[in-house]
Coordinates of C-alpha atoms in Angstrom, one line a residue:
Chain V
M1 CA 119.4 98.8 65.5
L2 CA 116.9 101.6 64.7
V3 CA 114.2 100.9 62.1
F4 CA 112.3 103.7 60.4
G5 CA 110.3 104.8 57.3
H6 CA 110.1 108.1 55.6
K7 CA 109.4 111.6 56.8
N8 CA 105.7 112.6 56.8
P9 CA 104.9 109.0 57.9
D10 CA 101.9 107.1 56.5
T11 CA 100.4 103.8 57.4
D12 CA 102.8 101.6 55.4
T13 CA 105.9 103.4 56.7
V14 CA 104.8 103.2 60.4
C15 CA 103.5 99.6 60.3
S16 CA 106.4 98.4 58.2
A17 CA 108.9 99.9 60.8
I18 CA 107.1 98.1 63.7
V19 CA 106.8 94.8 61.8
M20 CA 110.5 94.9 60.6
A21 CA 111.7 95.6 64.2
H22 CA 109.6 92.7 65.4
L23 CA 111.0 90.4 62.7
Q24 CA 114.6 91.4 63.5
N25 CA 114.0 90.8 67.2
K26 CA 112.6 87.3 66.4
L27 CA 115.7 86.6 64.3
G28 CA 117.9 87.6 67.3
N29 CA 118.9 91.1 66.1
P30 CA 117.8 93.6 68.8
A31 CA 115.8 96.4 66.9
Q32 CA 113.6 99.3 67.8
A33 CA 111.1 101.0 65.5
V34 CA 111.0 104.8 65.5
R35 CA 109.1 107.4 63.5
L36 CA 110.1 110.7 61.8
G37 CA 106.9 112.7 62.4
D38 CA 103.3 112.8 63.7
L39 CA 101.0 109.9 62.9
N40 CA 98.1 110.6 60.6
K41 CA 94.5 109.7 61.6
E42 CA 94.4 106.5 59.5
T43 CA 97.6 105.2 61.2
Q44 CA 96.2 106.1 64.6
Y45 CA 93.1 104.1 63.8
V46 CA 95.2 101.1 62.8
L47 CA 97.4 101.1 65.9
N48 CA 94.3 101.6 68.1
H49 CA 92.5 98.8 66.4
F50 CA 95.2 96.3 66.9
N51 CA 96.3 97.8 70.3
V52 CA 99.8 98.4 69.2
E53 CA 101.9 101.2 70.7
A54 CA 103.1 103.9 68.4
P55 CA 106.9 104.0 67.8
Q56 CA 108.7 106.8 69.5
L57 CA 109.8 109.9 67.6
L58 CA 113.4 109.6 66.5
E59 CA 115.6 111.9 68.6
G60 CA 119.3 112.6 68.9
S61 CA 122.1 112.1 66.5
L62 CA 122.4 109.1 64.1
E63 CA 126.2 109.3 64.1
G64 CA 127.7 105.8 64.3
K65 CA 124.3 104.1 64.6
D66 CA 123.1 101.1 62.7
V67 CA 119.8 101.6 61.0
I68 CA 117.3 99.8 58.8
L69 CA 115.2 101.8 56.3
V70 CA 111.8 100.7 55.3
D71 CA 109.4 102.1 52.6
H72 CA 112.0 104.6 51.3
N73 CA 115.6 104.8 50.3
E74 CA 116.2 108.4 49.1
F75 CA 118.2 110.2 51.7
G76 CA 116.1 113.4 51.1
Q77 CA 113.1 111.6 52.4
S78 CA 114.9 110.0 55.3
A79 CA 116.0 111.2 58.8
D80 CA 118.2 114.3 59.0
G81 CA 121.8 113.1 59.4
I82 CA 121.1 109.8 57.7
G83 CA 124.6 110.1 56.1
E84 CA 126.2 109.7 59.6
A85 CA 124.5 106.4 60.2
T86 CA 125.4 103.0 58.8
V87 CA 122.5 101.6 56.7
K88 CA 122.5 97.9 57.3
M89 CA 119.3 97.0 55.4
V90 CA 116.7 98.6 53.2
V91 CA 113.3 97.1 52.2
D92 CA 111.3 99.3 49.8
H93 CA 109.0 99.5 46.8
H94 CA 110.0 102.9 45.4
R95 CA 112.4 104.0 42.7
I96 CA 116.1 104.1 43.8
A97 CA 117.9 107.5 43.9
N98 CA 120.1 109.6 46.1
F99 CA 121.1 106.6 48.1
Q100 CA 124.6 105.4 48.9
T101 CA 126.6 103.3 51.3
A102 CA 130.3 102.7 51.9
E103 CA 129.8 98.9 52.6
P104 CA 127.8 96.1 51.0
L105 CA 124.4 95.8 52.7
Y106 CA 121.1 93.9 52.4
F107 CA 119.0 95.9 50.0
R108 CA 115.7 94.6 48.8
A109 CA 113.3 96.6 46.6
E110 CA 110.5 95.1 44.6
P111 CA 108.0 96.8 42.3
V112 CA 104.9 95.9 44.4
G113 CA 102.3 98.1 45.8
C114 CA 103.4 98.1 49.4
T115 CA 106.5 97.5 51.6
A116 CA 104.5 95.2 53.9
T117 CA 103.9 92.7 51.0
I118 CA 107.7 92.2 50.9
L119 CA 108.0 92.0 54.7
Y120 CA 105.3 89.2 54.7
K121 CA 107.5 87.2 52.3
M122 CA 110.4 87.7 54.6
F123 CA 108.5 86.1 57.5
K124 CA 107.8 83.1 55.2
E125 CA 111.4 82.9 53.9
N126 CA 112.8 83.0 57.5
G127 CA 110.2 80.6 58.9
V128 CA 109.0 83.1 61.5
E129 CA 105.4 82.8 62.6
V130 CA 103.2 85.8 61.8
E131 CA 101.5 86.8 65.0
S132 CA 98.0 88.1 64.7
K133 CA 98.9 91.8 65.5
M134 CA 101.7 91.8 63.0
A135 CA 99.3 90.4 60.4
G136 CA 96.9 93.2 61.2
L137 CA 99.6 95.9 60.8
M138 CA 100.7 94.4 57.4
L139 CA 97.3 94.0 56.0
S140 CA 96.5 97.6 57.0
A141 CA 99.6 98.9 55.2
I142 CA 98.5 97.1 52.1
V143 CA 94.9 98.4 52.3
S144 CA 96.3 101.9 52.7
D145 CA 98.8 101.9 49.9
T146 CA 96.5 100.1 47.4
L147 CA 93.2 101.9 48.5
L148 CA 91.8 98.4 49.1
F149 CA 93.2 97.0 45.8
K150 CA 91.7 99.9 43.7
S151 CA 95.0 101.7 43.0
P152 CA 96.8 100.8 39.7
T153 CA 99.9 100.4 41.9
C154 CA 98.4 97.2 43.4
T155 CA 99.8 93.9 42.1
A156 CA 98.3 90.4 42.4
E157 CA 101.0 89.7 45.0
D158 CA 99.7 92.6 47.2
E159 CA 96.2 91.4 47.1
T160 CA 97.1 87.7 47.8
A161 CA 99.3 88.7 50.7
C162 CA 96.6 91.0 52.1
R163 CA 93.9 88.3 51.9
E164 CA 96.2 85.7 53.6
L165 CA 97.0 88.2 56.4
A166 CA 93.3 89.0 56.9
A167 CA 92.6 85.4 57.4
M168 CA 95.4 85.1 60.0
A169 CA 94.2 88.3 61.8
G170 CA 90.5 87.3 61.6
I171 CA 89.7 90.6 59.8
D172 CA 86.8 91.2 57.4
L173 CA 88.8 93.1 54.8
N174 CA 86.0 95.1 53.2
G175 CA 84.5 96.2 56.4
Y176 CA 87.7 97.0 58.3
G177 CA 89.4 98.3 55.2
M178 CA 86.8 100.9 54.5
D179 CA 86.5 102.0 58.1
M180 CA 90.3 102.4 58.2
L181 CA 90.4 104.4 55.0
K182 CA 87.5 106.6 56.1
A183 CA 89.2 107.2 59.5
G184 CA 92.0 108.8 57.5
T185 CA 89.5 111.2 55.8
D186 CA 88.1 112.7 59.0
L187 CA 89.9 116.0 58.4
S188 CA 87.3 118.5 59.6
D189 CA 89.7 119.8 62.3
Y190 CA 92.6 120.2 59.9
S191 CA 93.7 123.6 58.7
A192 CA 94.1 124.2 54.9
G193 CA 97.9 124.1 55.5
Q194 CA 97.6 120.8 57.3
L195 CA 95.4 119.3 54.6
L196 CA 97.9 120.2 51.9
G197 CA 100.8 118.9 54.1
I198 CA 99.4 115.4 54.7
D199 CA 101.0 113.9 51.6
A200 CA 102.8 116.5 49.5
K201 CA 105.9 116.0 47.2
V202 CA 107.8 118.3 45.0
F203 CA 108.9 117.2 41.5
P204 CA 111.1 118.8 38.8
M205 CA 109.2 118.5 35.5
G206 CA 111.1 119.8 32.5
A207 CA 112.0 123.4 33.5
A208 CA 109.1 123.6 35.9
T209 CA 109.0 122.9 39.7
V210 CA 105.7 121.3 40.6
E211 CA 104.2 120.4 44.0
I212 CA 101.5 117.8 44.1
A213 CA 99.5 117.3 47.3
Q214 CA 97.1 114.4 47.7
I215 CA 94.1 114.4 50.1
N216 CA 91.9 111.3 50.4
T217 CA 88.2 111.8 51.1
V218 CA 84.9 110.1 51.0
S219 CA 83.2 113.3 49.7
I220 CA 84.8 115.5 47.1
A221 CA 81.9 117.9 47.5
D222 CA 82.6 118.3 51.2
M223 CA 86.2 119.0 50.5
L224 CA 85.3 121.6 47.8
T225 CA 83.4 123.6 50.4
R226 CA 86.9 124.6 51.5
K227 CA 88.2 125.4 48.0
N228 CA 88.8 129.2 48.7
E229 CA 90.8 128.4 51.8
L230 CA 92.8 125.7 50.0
E231 CA 93.6 128.1 47.1
A232 CA 94.8 130.8 49.4
Q233 CA 97.1 128.4 51.1
M234 CA 98.3 127.0 47.7
Q235 CA 99.1 130.5 46.5
A236 CA 101.1 131.2 49.6
I237 CA 103.1 128.0 49.2
I238 CA 103.7 128.9 45.5
S239 CA 105.2 132.3 46.5
E240 CA 107.2 130.9 49.4
K241 CA 108.8 128.1 47.4
G242 CA 108.9 129.8 44.0
L243 CA 106.8 127.0 42.4
D244 CA 105.6 127.0 38.8
L245 CA 102.6 124.9 39.6
F246 CA 100.8 123.5 42.6
V247 CA 98.2 120.7 42.1
A248 CA 96.0 119.6 44.9
V249 CA 94.6 116.1 44.2
I250 CA 91.4 115.4 46.1
T251 CA 90.8 111.6 45.8
D252 CA 87.4 110.0 46.3
I253 CA 88.4 106.6 47.7
L254 CA 84.9 105.2 47.4
N255 CA 84.4 106.0 43.7
S256 CA 88.1 106.1 42.6
N257 CA 88.0 109.5 41.0
S258 CA 90.1 112.6 41.7
Q259 CA 89.2 116.3 41.6
I260 CA 92.2 118.5 41.1
I261 CA 92.8 122.2 41.9
A262 CA 95.7 123.7 39.9
L263 CA 97.3 127.1 40.5
G264 CA 100.4 128.7 39.2
N265 CA 101.7 129.9 35.8
R266 CA 102.1 126.5 34.3
T267 CA 98.6 125.1 34.6
D268 CA 99.0 124.3 30.9
I269 CA 100.9 121.2 32.0
V270 CA 97.7 119.9 33.6
E271 CA 95.4 120.9 30.8
K272 CA 97.6 119.5 28.1
G273 CA 98.5 116.3 30.0
F274 CA 95.0 115.3 31.0
Q275 CA 93.2 116.9 28.0
V276 CA 90.9 119.0 30.3
T277 CA 89.9 122.6 30.7
L278 CA 90.3 124.0 34.2
V279 CA 87.1 125.8 35.2
E280 CA 87.7 128.1 38.2
N281 CA 91.1 126.2 38.6
T282 CA 89.5 122.8 38.9
A283 CA 88.7 119.7 36.9
L284 CA 87.6 116.1 37.6
L285 CA 89.9 113.3 36.6
E286 CA 87.8 110.1 36.3
G287 CA 89.4 106.9 37.4
V288 CA 92.6 108.6 38.6
V289 CA 93.8 107.7 42.1
S290 CA 97.6 107.2 41.9
R291 CA 100.0 110.1 41.9
K292 CA 102.9 107.7 41.1
K293 CA 101.3 105.9 38.2
Q294 CA 98.6 108.2 36.8
I295 CA 99.5 111.8 37.6
V296 CA 103.3 112.3 37.7
P297 CA 104.1 110.4 34.4
V298 CA 101.3 112.2 32.5
M299 CA 102.3 115.7 33.7
D300 CA 106.0 114.9 33.2
K301 CA 105.4 114.2 29.5
S302 CA 103.5 117.5 28.9
A303 CA 105.9 119.7 30.9
Chain R
M1 CA 116.1 91.9 28.0
L2 CA 119.9 92.2 28.1
V3 CA 121.8 90.9 31.1
F4 CA 125.4 92.0 32.0
G5 CA 127.9 92.5 34.7
H6 CA 130.6 95.1 35.2
K7 CA 133.3 96.4 32.9
N8 CA 136.6 94.6 33.0
P9 CA 134.6 91.3 33.5
D10 CA 135.7 88.6 35.9
T11 CA 134.4 85.1 36.5
D12 CA 131.5 86.1 38.8
T13 CA 130.3 88.8 36.5
V14 CA 130.4 86.7 33.3
C15 CA 128.9 83.5 34.9
S16 CA 126.3 85.4 36.8
A17 CA 125.1 87.1 33.6
I18 CA 124.8 83.7 31.8
V19 CA 123.0 82.1 34.7
M20 CA 120.7 85.1 35.2
A21 CA 119.7 85.1 31.5
H22 CA 119.1 81.3 31.8
L23 CA 116.9 81.8 34.9
Q24 CA 114.9 84.5 33.3
N25 CA 114.3 82.4 30.2
K26 CA 113.1 79.6 32.4
L27 CA 110.7 82.0 34.0
G28 CA 109.3 83.0 30.7
N29 CA 111.2 86.3 30.3
P30 CA 113.3 86.2 27.1
A31 CA 116.8 87.4 28.1
Q32 CA 120.3 87.4 26.6
A33 CA 123.6 87.6 28.4
V34 CA 126.3 90.0 27.1
R35 CA 129.7 91.1 28.3
L36 CA 131.4 94.5 28.5
G37 CA 135.0 93.4 27.7
D38 CA 137.4 90.6 27.0
L39 CA 137.3 87.4 29.1
N40 CA 140.2 86.7 31.5
K41 CA 142.0 83.4 31.4
E42 CA 140.2 82.1 34.5
T43 CA 136.8 82.7 33.0
Q44 CA 137.9 81.2 29.7
Y45 CA 139.0 78.1 31.6
V46 CA 135.5 77.9 33.3
L47 CA 133.5 78.3 30.1
N48 CA 135.7 75.7 28.3
H49 CA 135.4 73.2 31.2
F50 CA 131.6 73.3 31.2
N51 CA 131.4 73.7 27.4
V52 CA 129.4 77.0 27.6
E53 CA 129.6 79.6 24.9
A54 CA 130.9 83.0 25.9
P55 CA 128.4 85.9 25.9
Q56 CA 128.7 88.3 23.0
L57 CA 130.2 91.7 23.4
L58 CA 127.6 94.4 24.1
E59 CA 127.3 96.5 20.9
G60 CA 125.1 99.4 19.9
S61 CA 123.1 101.9 21.9
L62 CA 121.2 101.0 25.1
E63 CA 118.6 103.7 24.5
G64 CA 115.1 102.4 25.3
K65 CA 116.4 98.9 26.1
D66 CA 115.4 96.9 29.2
V67 CA 118.4 95.6 31.1
I68 CA 119.3 93.5 34.2
L69 CA 122.6 94.3 36.0
V70 CA 124.4 91.6 37.9
D71 CA 127.5 91.9 40.1
H72 CA 127.5 95.7 40.1
N73 CA 125.2 98.7 40.4
E74 CA 127.4 101.8 40.1
F75 CA 126.8 103.3 36.7
G76 CA 130.5 104.2 36.4
Q77 CA 131.3 100.4 36.4
S78 CA 128.5 99.6 34.0
A79 CA 128.0 99.9 30.2
D80 CA 128.5 103.2 28.5
G81 CA 125.1 104.8 28.1
I82 CA 123.5 102.9 30.9
G83 CA 121.5 106.0 31.8
E84 CA 119.6 105.6 28.5
A85 CA 118.4 102.1 29.4
T86 CA 115.6 101.0 31.7
V87 CA 117.1 99.0 34.6
K88 CA 114.5 96.4 35.4
M89 CA 116.5 94.3 37.9
V90 CA 119.8 94.3 39.9
V91 CA 121.4 91.4 41.7
D92 CA 124.6 92.4 43.5
H93 CA 126.8 92.0 46.5
H94 CA 128.7 95.4 46.5
R95 CA 128.1 98.7 48.2
I96 CA 125.4 100.8 46.5
A97 CA 126.4 104.2 45.0
N98 CA 125.9 106.3 41.9
F99 CA 122.8 104.3 40.9
Q100 CA 119.3 105.6 40.2
T101 CA 116.1 104.8 38.4
A102 CA 112.9 106.7 37.5
E103 CA 110.7 103.7 38.3
P104 CA 110.5 101.1 41.0
L105 CA 112.4 98.0 40.2
Y106 CA 113.5 94.6 41.6
F107 CA 116.8 95.3 43.4
R108 CA 118.5 92.7 45.5
A109 CA 121.8 93.2 47.1
E110 CA 123.1 91.0 49.9
P111 CA 126.4 91.2 51.8
V112 CA 127.7 87.9 50.7
G113 CA 131.0 87.0 48.9
C114 CA 129.6 86.3 45.4
T115 CA 126.6 87.2 43.2
A116 CA 126.1 83.6 42.2
T117 CA 125.3 82.7 45.8
I118 CA 122.3 85.0 45.6
L119 CA 121.3 83.6 42.2
Y120 CA 121.4 80.1 43.5
K121 CA 118.8 81.2 46.2
M122 CA 116.7 82.6 43.4
F123 CA 116.6 79.3 41.6
K124 CA 115.3 77.7 44.9
E125 CA 112.8 80.4 45.6
N126 CA 111.4 80.2 42.1
G127 CA 111.4 76.4 42.1
V128 CA 113.6 76.3 38.9
E129 CA 115.8 73.2 38.5
V130 CA 119.5 73.9 38.5
E131 CA 121.0 72.2 35.5
S132 CA 124.5 70.8 35.8
K133 CA 126.1 73.4 33.6
M134 CA 124.5 76.3 35.5
A135 CA 125.6 74.7 38.8
G136 CA 129.2 74.6 37.3
L137 CA 129.1 78.3 36.4
M138 CA 127.8 79.3 39.8
L139 CA 130.3 77.2 41.8
S140 CA 133.1 78.6 39.7
A141 CA 132.0 82.2 40.4
I142 CA 132.0 81.4 44.1
V143 CA 135.4 79.8 44.0
S144 CA 136.7 82.8 42.1
D145 CA 135.3 85.5 44.4
T146 CA 136.2 83.7 47.6
L147 CA 139.6 82.2 46.5
L148 CA 138.2 78.8 47.4
F149 CA 136.7 80.1 50.7
K150 CA 140.0 81.7 51.8
S151 CA 139.0 85.3 51.4
P152 CA 137.5 87.1 54.4
T153 CA 134.7 88.2 52.1
C154 CA 133.5 84.6 52.1
T155 CA 130.4 83.9 54.2
A156 CA 129.0 80.6 55.5
E157 CA 126.3 81.0 52.9
D158 CA 128.8 81.2 50.0
E159 CA 130.6 78.0 51.2
T160 CA 127.3 76.1 51.7
A161 CA 126.0 77.1 48.3
C162 CA 129.3 76.2 46.6
R163 CA 129.4 72.7 48.1
E164 CA 125.8 72.1 47.2
L165 CA 126.4 73.2 43.6
A166 CA 129.6 71.1 43.4
A167 CA 127.5 68.0 44.3
M168 CA 125.0 68.8 41.6
A169 CA 127.7 69.3 39.0
G170 CA 129.7 66.3 40.1
I171 CA 132.8 68.5 40.7
D172 CA 135.7 67.8 43.1
L173 CA 135.9 71.3 44.5
N174 CA 139.5 71.3 45.7
G175 CA 140.9 69.8 42.5
Y176 CA 138.8 71.8 40.1
G177 CA 138.9 75.0 42.1
M178 CA 142.7 75.1 42.3
D179 CA 143.1 74.3 38.6
M180 CA 140.7 77.1 37.8
L181 CA 142.4 79.6 40.0
K182 CA 145.8 78.6 38.6
A183 CA 144.5 79.0 35.0
G184 CA 143.8 82.6 35.9
T185 CA 147.4 83.1 37.0
D186 CA 149.0 81.9 33.7
L187 CA 150.1 85.4 32.8
S188 CA 153.4 84.9 31.1
D189 CA 152.2 86.3 27.8
Y190 CA 150.7 89.4 29.5
S191 CA 152.4 92.8 29.1
A192 CA 153.0 94.8 32.3
G193 CA 150.1 97.1 31.2
Q194 CA 147.8 94.1 30.8
L195 CA 148.8 92.7 34.2
L196 CA 148.0 95.9 35.9
G197 CA 144.7 96.2 34.0
I198 CA 143.3 92.8 35.0
D199 CA 141.6 94.1 38.1
A200 CA 142.3 97.7 38.7
K201 CA 140.0 100.2 40.5
V202 CA 140.5 103.9 41.5
F203 CA 139.5 105.2 44.9
P204 CA 139.3 108.6 46.4
M205 CA 140.9 108.4 49.9
G206 CA 141.0 111.7 51.8
A207 CA 142.5 114.2 49.5
A208 CA 144.4 111.5 47.6
T209 CA 143.5 109.6 44.4
V210 CA 144.6 106.0 44.7
E211 CA 144.6 103.2 42.1
I212 CA 144.9 99.6 43.4
A213 CA 145.5 96.8 41.0
Q214 CA 145.3 93.2 42.1
I215 CA 147.1 90.3 40.4
N216 CA 146.6 86.7 41.5
T217 CA 149.5 84.3 41.2
V218 CA 150.8 81.0 42.5
S219 CA 154.3 82.4 42.8
I220 CA 155.1 85.9 44.1
A221 CA 158.7 85.3 43.3
D222 CA 157.9 84.7 39.6
M223 CA 155.9 87.9 39.4
L224 CA 158.6 89.9 41.1
T225 CA 161.0 89.0 38.3
R226 CA 159.0 91.6 36.3
K227 CA 159.1 94.3 39.1
N228 CA 161.1 96.8 37.0
E229 CA 158.7 96.5 34.1
L230 CA 155.6 96.8 36.4
E231 CA 157.1 99.9 38.1
A232 CA 157.8 101.6 34.8
Q233 CA 154.2 101.0 33.8
M234 CA 152.8 102.1 37.2
Q235 CA 154.8 105.3 36.9
A236 CA 153.4 106.0 33.5
I237 CA 149.8 105.5 34.8
I238 CA 150.5 107.8 37.7
S239 CA 151.6 110.6 35.4
E240 CA 148.8 109.9 32.9
K241 CA 146.0 109.9 35.5
G242 CA 147.5 112.3 38.0
L243 CA 147.4 109.7 40.8
D244 CA 148.8 110.3 44.3
L245 CA 149.5 106.6 44.8
F246 CA 149.5 103.4 42.8
V247 CA 149.5 100.1 44.7
A248 CA 150.0 96.8 42.8
V249 CA 148.8 93.9 45.0
I250 CA 150.3 90.6 44.0
T251 CA 148.3 87.9 45.8
D252 CA 149.6 84.4 46.4
I253 CA 146.4 82.4 46.2
L254 CA 148.1 79.2 47.6
N255 CA 149.5 80.8 50.8
S256 CA 147.1 83.7 51.2
N257 CA 149.6 86.5 51.4
S258 CA 150.1 89.6 49.2
Q259 CA 153.2 91.4 48.1
I260 CA 152.6 95.0 47.4
I261 CA 154.5 97.5 45.2
A262 CA 153.7 101.1 46.0
L263 CA 154.6 104.2 44.0
G264 CA 153.7 107.8 44.1
N265 CA 154.0 110.7 46.5
R266 CA 151.6 109.3 49.1
T267 CA 153.3 105.9 49.9
D268 CA 153.0 107.1 53.5
I269 CA 149.4 105.9 53.3
V270 CA 150.6 102.3 52.8
E271 CA 153.4 102.5 55.4
K272 CA 151.2 104.1 58.1
G273 CA 148.1 101.9 57.4
F274 CA 149.9 98.5 57.3
Q275 CA 152.7 99.5 59.8
V276 CA 155.3 98.4 57.3
T277 CA 158.4 100.0 55.8
L278 CA 158.6 99.8 52.0
V279 CA 162.0 98.5 50.9
E280 CA 162.6 99.3 47.2
N281 CA 158.9 100.2 47.0
T282 CA 157.7 96.8 48.2
A283 CA 156.5 94.9 51.3
L284 CA 154.8 91.6 52.2
L285 CA 151.4 91.8 53.8
E286 CA 150.9 88.4 55.5
G287 CA 147.3 87.0 55.5
V288 CA 146.0 89.8 53.2
V289 CA 144.1 88.7 50.1
S290 CA 141.0 91.0 49.9
R291 CA 141.2 94.5 48.5
K292 CA 137.6 95.2 49.6
K293 CA 137.9 94.0 53.2
Q294 CA 141.6 94.2 54.1
I295 CA 143.2 96.9 51.9
V296 CA 140.8 99.7 51.1
P297 CA 139.5 100.2 54.6
V298 CA 143.0 100.2 56.2
M299 CA 144.4 102.7 53.6
D300 CA 141.3 104.8 53.8
K301 CA 141.8 105.3 57.5
S302 CA 145.4 106.4 57.2
A303 CA 144.9 108.7 54.2

């Protein structure tokens, strides 16, 4: 059984795949975690900290293989050739779309902030002991997805789970959590293209096609020193993909604000949605940190 | 919050809707069960036995309404206009297909024999007491979907849940279960069209479009006295819908066999799949009772 999260892997997707494979092995179902792309710096920091080996890159055909999906369900975000595999189980916290199976399966989605919060419940339900390393991976996933409980996607259940796991792993959440989030923002050696590719998704909004890329940072000012470079790259992506709008969201994880840079012929969607005026293509959105909860719905309405 | 099962409602779909609405109300979420069609005789027997009122027929638009789906997820099997509603929760035991939401939700599917088996776990997980009537509805749903544990779709979990629920409701499973299943087979006042409509589903198989209708009985011989009438109706449906094959499956719930009647220009699918020769359009399939597990996959392969 192969276990994997989404393409463009983040900390929740990688940690949840490792933890789910561990849980399945404990339950007597041989399973192996794999990943669908390179690890980001935050995830590397987490695996180093808890001395856990990175999953191998998925290689070869999925035809006839049994798989478990974590942290995603849409086939478009999954492994190439996912339609050839037999999906035996899904554990996720996203909307459900573009997913189908021929047979009944175990599918569990809950509207919480992080997949690992659900996995932690599964350990309890199955009476499987949570080893310290696994607790470390799960708490890291929750810190990552909820920006240390600051994101509006965070539920009381996520926070409670994270604090229980921190006690098990002997982790000081505020200290470790901030170090981990900061590790993910050490992007000085990234090209503009890499920065925009860390966490980018395309959305249809009304008649417009919109790409929204999010970059976490501890200093918006530092990131803005590269504004010209980012804009040139955004313009290139707009032309290449025929986008109507590209929004780069630079999120200050310390102060919970986001600076956006918007380019394209439908920047009116941003100005109308957030009631701001773009000056030199940019504006500050105070208190905004979640693309899923605070950006996409607002823009969708004004598109 | 409205709670409902699939069109062409059966005992699991109706009982699970009532039980889920009850559970939600106990959890402080006001909910009402509704149904998408007429009750069959088995379900009427169950509601009478436990003195539970039938859910009202769903009426009016679903636009902007919050709903919970039980015992199905495919929009094609759900209420008309389901796309206008906000699906907040799904509890099901079927394959997942043709389902999508804009927002994350609570979605729980497990590969067990009956939705009520999952609902019973939810009572336990939430620490909600199972009242005697609710136990009666849940055990009836399990008896119905598993043909009193004889169907290959029945899992150990279904049987254990059913026996626990029977103890709670003070029900003698063998006596009550058989009476209930037999009540569903009292079809003397049904027209041929009604008989074929009790539980019919259409499946694409290879290039062929196949309808398979299942009728439970305690006497295949009795049902075969109406063979000419059934065949005339099947032929009419084939012409009307442009089907390549229509298979009526008459299942003997006492002896766990099925007599099939097959019409259309692709009866080769049946003969090849089950290695039988149809004589006057009919053949006996020994030990076959489950459309999902023993009929559809076999025919799908030979189509």
